[in-house]
Amino acid sequence: FATIHVKNMNESEAFYKDVLNMSIATSFSPQPGVKITFLKDEAGNALELIENPADPRKFEVFTGLVSLCYGVESLADTLKMLTQKQIPISRGPVEVPGGVKFAYINDPNGAEIQFIEGFRL
């Protein structure tokens, strides 16, 4: 799983539940002011969200350095769903030789999420 430090846990949980169809596996507070939530989806993907207002790190968008990647059956259908939910596409869509298609969005914290169709490992 990946860990994302979030500015607002409620907003981030809602985003991942609504956009990526994830559900909360567990949520707890290991110390006062700190919230941790683990989310999962039906494909076995998991995320850890951490909200810690006392963390001295600043939230900055590191677009292009790290992105979460989710395979989709239809990029066109995914883009339609994102448009209906008023989530802007940050880059793409792009189609590369071999028919692979992808596009990017950003979560409420600036973390980049890639949706890709036609790519298999």
PDB file of C-alpha atoms in Angstrom:
ATOM      1  CA  PHE A   1       0.000   0.000   0.000  1.00  0.00           C
ATOM      2  CA  ALA A   2       0.945   3.645  -0.305  1.00  0.00           C
ATOM      3  CA  THR A   3       0.772   6.300   2.398  1.00  0.00           C
ATOM      4  CA  ILE A   4      -0.547   9.812   1.787  1.00  0.00           C
ATOM      5  CA  HIS A   5      -0.261  12.592   4.352  1.00  0.00           C
ATOM      6  CA  VAL A   6      -3.498  14.549   4.135  1.00  0.00           C
ATOM      7  CA  LYS A   7      -4.639  18.025   5.112  1.00  0.00           C
ATOM      8  CA  ASN A   8      -8.229  17.013   5.873  1.00  0.00           C
ATOM      9  CA  MET A   9      -9.108  13.391   6.665  1.00  0.00           C
ATOM     10  CA  ASN A  10     -12.857  13.747   6.059  1.00  0.00           C
ATOM     11  CA  GLU A  11     -12.322  15.310   2.624  1.00  0.00           C
ATOM     12  CA  SER A  12      -9.698  12.722   1.659  1.00  0.00           C
ATOM     13  CA  GLU A  13     -11.781   9.743   2.834  1.00  0.00           C
ATOM     14  CA  ALA A  14     -14.776  11.040   0.872  1.00  0.00           C
ATOM     15  CA  PHE A  15     -12.648  11.505  -2.270  1.00  0.00           C
ATOM     16  CA  TYR A  16     -11.204   7.979  -2.229  1.00  0.00           C
ATOM     17  CA  LYS A  17     -14.541   6.387  -1.375  1.00  0.00           C
ATOM     18  CA  ASP A  18     -16.403   8.335  -4.077  1.00  0.00           C
ATOM     19  CA  VAL A  19     -13.845   8.396  -6.894  1.00  0.00           C
ATOM     20  CA  LEU A  20     -11.955   5.110  -6.441  1.00  0.00           C
ATOM     21  CA  ASN A  21     -14.752   3.096  -4.782  1.00  0.00           C
ATOM     22  CA  MET A  22     -12.555   2.362  -1.776  1.00  0.00           C
ATOM     23  CA  SER A  23     -13.948   1.487   1.631  1.00  0.00           C
ATOM     24  CA  ILE A  24     -12.559   2.114   5.071  1.00  0.00           C
ATOM     25  CA  ALA A  25     -10.816  -0.997   6.406  1.00  0.00           C
ATOM     26  CA  THR A  26      -9.880   0.601   9.727  1.00  0.00           C
ATOM     27  CA  SER A  27      -9.488   4.044  11.235  1.00  0.00           C
ATOM     28  CA  PHE A  28      -7.846   5.043  14.517  1.00  0.00           C
ATOM     29  CA  SER A  29      -5.985   7.740  16.421  1.00  0.00           C
ATOM     30  CA  PRO A  30      -2.587   6.598  17.735  1.00  0.00           C
ATOM     31  CA  GLN A  31      -2.122   9.863  19.662  1.00  0.00           C
ATOM     32  CA  PRO A  32      -4.092  13.060  20.252  1.00  0.00           C
ATOM     33  CA  GLY A  33      -4.620  15.049  17.043  1.00  0.00           C
ATOM     34  CA  VAL A  34      -3.397  12.289  14.713  1.00  0.00           C
ATOM     35  CA  LYS A  35      -5.826  10.305  12.553  1.00  0.00           C
ATOM     36  CA  ILE A  36      -4.944   7.249  10.458  1.00  0.00           C
ATOM     37  CA  THR A  37      -7.292   5.548   8.009  1.00  0.00           C
ATOM     38  CA  PHE A  38      -6.629   2.485   5.868  1.00  0.00           C
ATOM     39  CA  LEU A  39      -8.782   2.151   2.754  1.00  0.00           C
ATOM     40  CA  LYS A  40      -9.093  -0.803   0.393  1.00  0.00           C
ATOM     41  CA  ASP A  41     -10.843  -1.713  -2.833  1.00  0.00           C
ATOM     42  CA  GLU A  42     -12.173  -4.955  -4.319  1.00  0.00           C
ATOM     43  CA  ALA A  43      -8.998  -5.476  -6.388  1.00  0.00           C
ATOM     44  CA  GLY A  44      -6.814  -5.556  -3.275  1.00  0.00           C
ATOM     45  CA  ASN A  45      -5.403  -2.039  -3.604  1.00  0.00           C
ATOM     46  CA  ALA A  46      -4.893  -0.257  -0.285  1.00  0.00           C
ATOM     47  CA  LEU A  47      -4.024   3.243   0.920  1.00  0.00           C
ATOM     48  CA  GLU A  48      -3.032   4.651   4.266  1.00  0.00           C
ATOM     49  CA  LEU A  49      -4.124   8.224   4.957  1.00  0.00           C
ATOM     50  CA  ILE A  50      -2.478  10.134   7.812  1.00  0.00           C
ATOM     51  CA  GLU A  51      -3.708  13.472   9.158  1.00  0.00           C
ATOM     52  CA  ASN A  52      -1.309  15.116  11.612  1.00  0.00           C
ATOM     53  CA  PRO A  53      -1.698  18.894  11.921  1.00  0.00           C
ATOM     54  CA  ALA A  54       1.453  19.056  14.094  1.00  0.00           C
ATOM     55  CA  ASP A  55       3.637  17.523  11.347  1.00  0.00           C
ATOM     56  CA  PRO A  56       6.185  20.181  10.402  1.00  0.00           C
ATOM     57  CA  ARG A  57       6.285  19.145   6.738  1.00  0.00           C
ATOM     58  CA  LYS A  58       4.561  21.454   4.285  1.00  0.00           C
ATOM     59  CA  PHE A  59       2.068  20.146   1.767  1.00  0.00           C
ATOM     60  CA  GLU A  60       3.452  20.668  -1.697  1.00  0.00           C
ATOM     61  CA  VAL A  61       2.398  19.251  -5.029  1.00  0.00           C
ATOM     62  CA  PHE A  62       5.126  17.033  -6.449  1.00  0.00           C
ATOM     63  CA  THR A  63       3.378  16.434  -9.759  1.00  0.00           C
ATOM     64  CA  GLY A  64       5.242  13.924 -11.858  1.00  0.00           C
ATOM     65  CA  LEU A  65       7.536  12.587  -9.133  1.00  0.00           C
ATOM     66  CA  VAL A  66       5.089  10.062  -7.696  1.00  0.00           C
ATOM     67  CA  SER A  67       1.667   8.955  -8.842  1.00  0.00           C
ATOM     68  CA  LEU A  68      -0.768   6.241  -7.877  1.00  0.00           C
ATOM     69  CA  CYS A  69      -1.779   4.171 -10.887  1.00  0.00           C
ATOM     70  CA  TYR A  70      -5.120   2.409 -11.310  1.00  0.00           C
ATOM     71  CA  GLY A  71      -5.955   0.126 -14.219  1.00  0.00           C
ATOM     72  CA  VAL A  72      -9.379   0.716 -15.739  1.00  0.00           C
ATOM     73  CA  GLU A  73     -11.404  -1.214 -18.304  1.00  0.00           C
ATOM     74  CA  SER A  74     -12.448   1.942 -20.154  1.00  0.00           C
ATOM     75  CA  LEU A  75     -10.634   5.262 -19.876  1.00  0.00           C
ATOM     76  CA  ALA A  76     -13.523   6.950 -21.697  1.00  0.00           C
ATOM     77  CA  ASP A  77     -15.997   5.724 -19.063  1.00  0.00           C
ATOM     78  CA  THR A  78     -13.618   6.771 -16.261  1.00  0.00           C
ATOM     79  CA  LEU A  79     -13.219  10.258 -17.738  1.00  0.00           C
ATOM     80  CA  LYS A  80     -17.001  10.550 -18.045  1.00  0.00           C
ATOM     81  CA  MET A  81     -17.413   9.602 -14.360  1.00  0.00           C
ATOM     82  CA  LEU A  82     -14.731  12.127 -13.326  1.00  0.00           C
ATOM     83  CA  THR A  83     -16.437  14.859 -15.368  1.00  0.00           C
ATOM     84  CA  GLN A  84     -19.794  14.052 -13.754  1.00  0.00           C
ATOM     85  CA  LYS A  85     -18.150  14.373 -10.329  1.00  0.00           C
ATOM     86  CA  GLN A  86     -16.544  17.669 -11.426  1.00  0.00           C
ATOM     87  CA  ILE A  87     -13.001  16.363 -10.944  1.00  0.00           C
ATOM     88  CA  PRO A  88     -10.623  18.104 -13.347  1.00  0.00           C
ATOM     89  CA  ILE A  89      -8.226  16.136 -15.524  1.00  0.00           C
ATOM     90  CA  SER A  90      -4.718  17.443 -14.801  1.00  0.00           C
ATOM     91  CA  ARG A  91      -2.995  15.745 -17.772  1.00  0.00           C
ATOM     92  CA  GLY A  92      -4.144  13.729 -20.754  1.00  0.00           C
ATOM     93  CA  PRO A  93      -5.818  11.786 -22.013  1.00  0.00           C
ATOM     94  CA  VAL A  94      -2.891  10.325 -23.941  1.00  0.00           C
ATOM     95  CA  GLU A  95      -2.791   7.294 -26.230  1.00  0.00           C
ATOM     96  CA  VAL A  96       0.549   5.611 -26.922  1.00  0.00           C
ATOM     97  CA  PRO A  97       1.495   2.986 -29.528  1.00  0.00           C
ATOM     98  CA  GLY A  98      -0.064  -0.338 -28.689  1.00  0.00           C
ATOM     99  CA  GLY A  99      -3.369   1.173 -27.612  1.00  0.00           C
ATOM    100  CA  VAL A 100      -2.491   2.067 -24.029  1.00  0.00           C
ATOM    101  CA  LYS A 101      -4.422   5.153 -22.880  1.00  0.00           C
ATOM    102  CA  PHE A 102      -4.014   7.168 -19.688  1.00  0.00           C
ATOM    103  CA  ALA A 103      -4.968  10.387 -17.920  1.00  0.00           C
ATOM    104  CA  TYR A 104      -4.209  11.998 -14.566  1.00  0.00           C
ATOM    105  CA  ILE A 105      -6.111  13.742 -11.792  1.00  0.00           C
ATOM    106  CA  ASN A 106      -5.043  15.074  -8.395  1.00  0.00           C
ATOM    107  CA  ASP A 107      -6.560  14.162  -5.044  1.00  0.00           C
ATOM    108  CA  PRO A 108      -7.508  16.914  -2.541  1.00  0.00           C
ATOM    109  CA  ASN A 109      -3.898  16.904  -1.236  1.00  0.00           C
ATOM    110  CA  GLY A 110      -2.217  17.217  -4.631  1.00  0.00           C
ATOM    111  CA  ALA A 111      -1.284  13.534  -4.918  1.00  0.00           C
ATOM    112  CA  GLU A 112      -1.346  12.523  -8.579  1.00  0.00           C
ATOM    113  CA  ILE A 113      -3.549   9.613  -9.669  1.00  0.00           C
ATOM    114  CA  GLN A 114      -3.161   7.961 -13.056  1.00  0.00           C
ATOM    115  CA  PHE A 115      -5.927   5.957 -14.722  1.00  0.00           C
ATOM    116  CA  ILE A 116      -4.613   3.610 -17.403  1.00  0.00           C
ATOM    117  CA  GLU A 117      -6.405   1.399 -19.928  1.00  0.00           C
ATOM    118  CA  GLY A 118      -4.806  -1.457 -21.851  1.00  0.00           C
ATOM    119  CA  PHE A 119      -1.615  -1.937 -19.825  1.00  0.00           C
ATOM    120  CA  ARG A 120      -0.808  -5.305 -18.291  1.00  0.00           C
ATOM    121  CA  LEU A 121       2.328  -6.468 -16.505  1.00  0.00           C
TER     122      LEU A 121
END
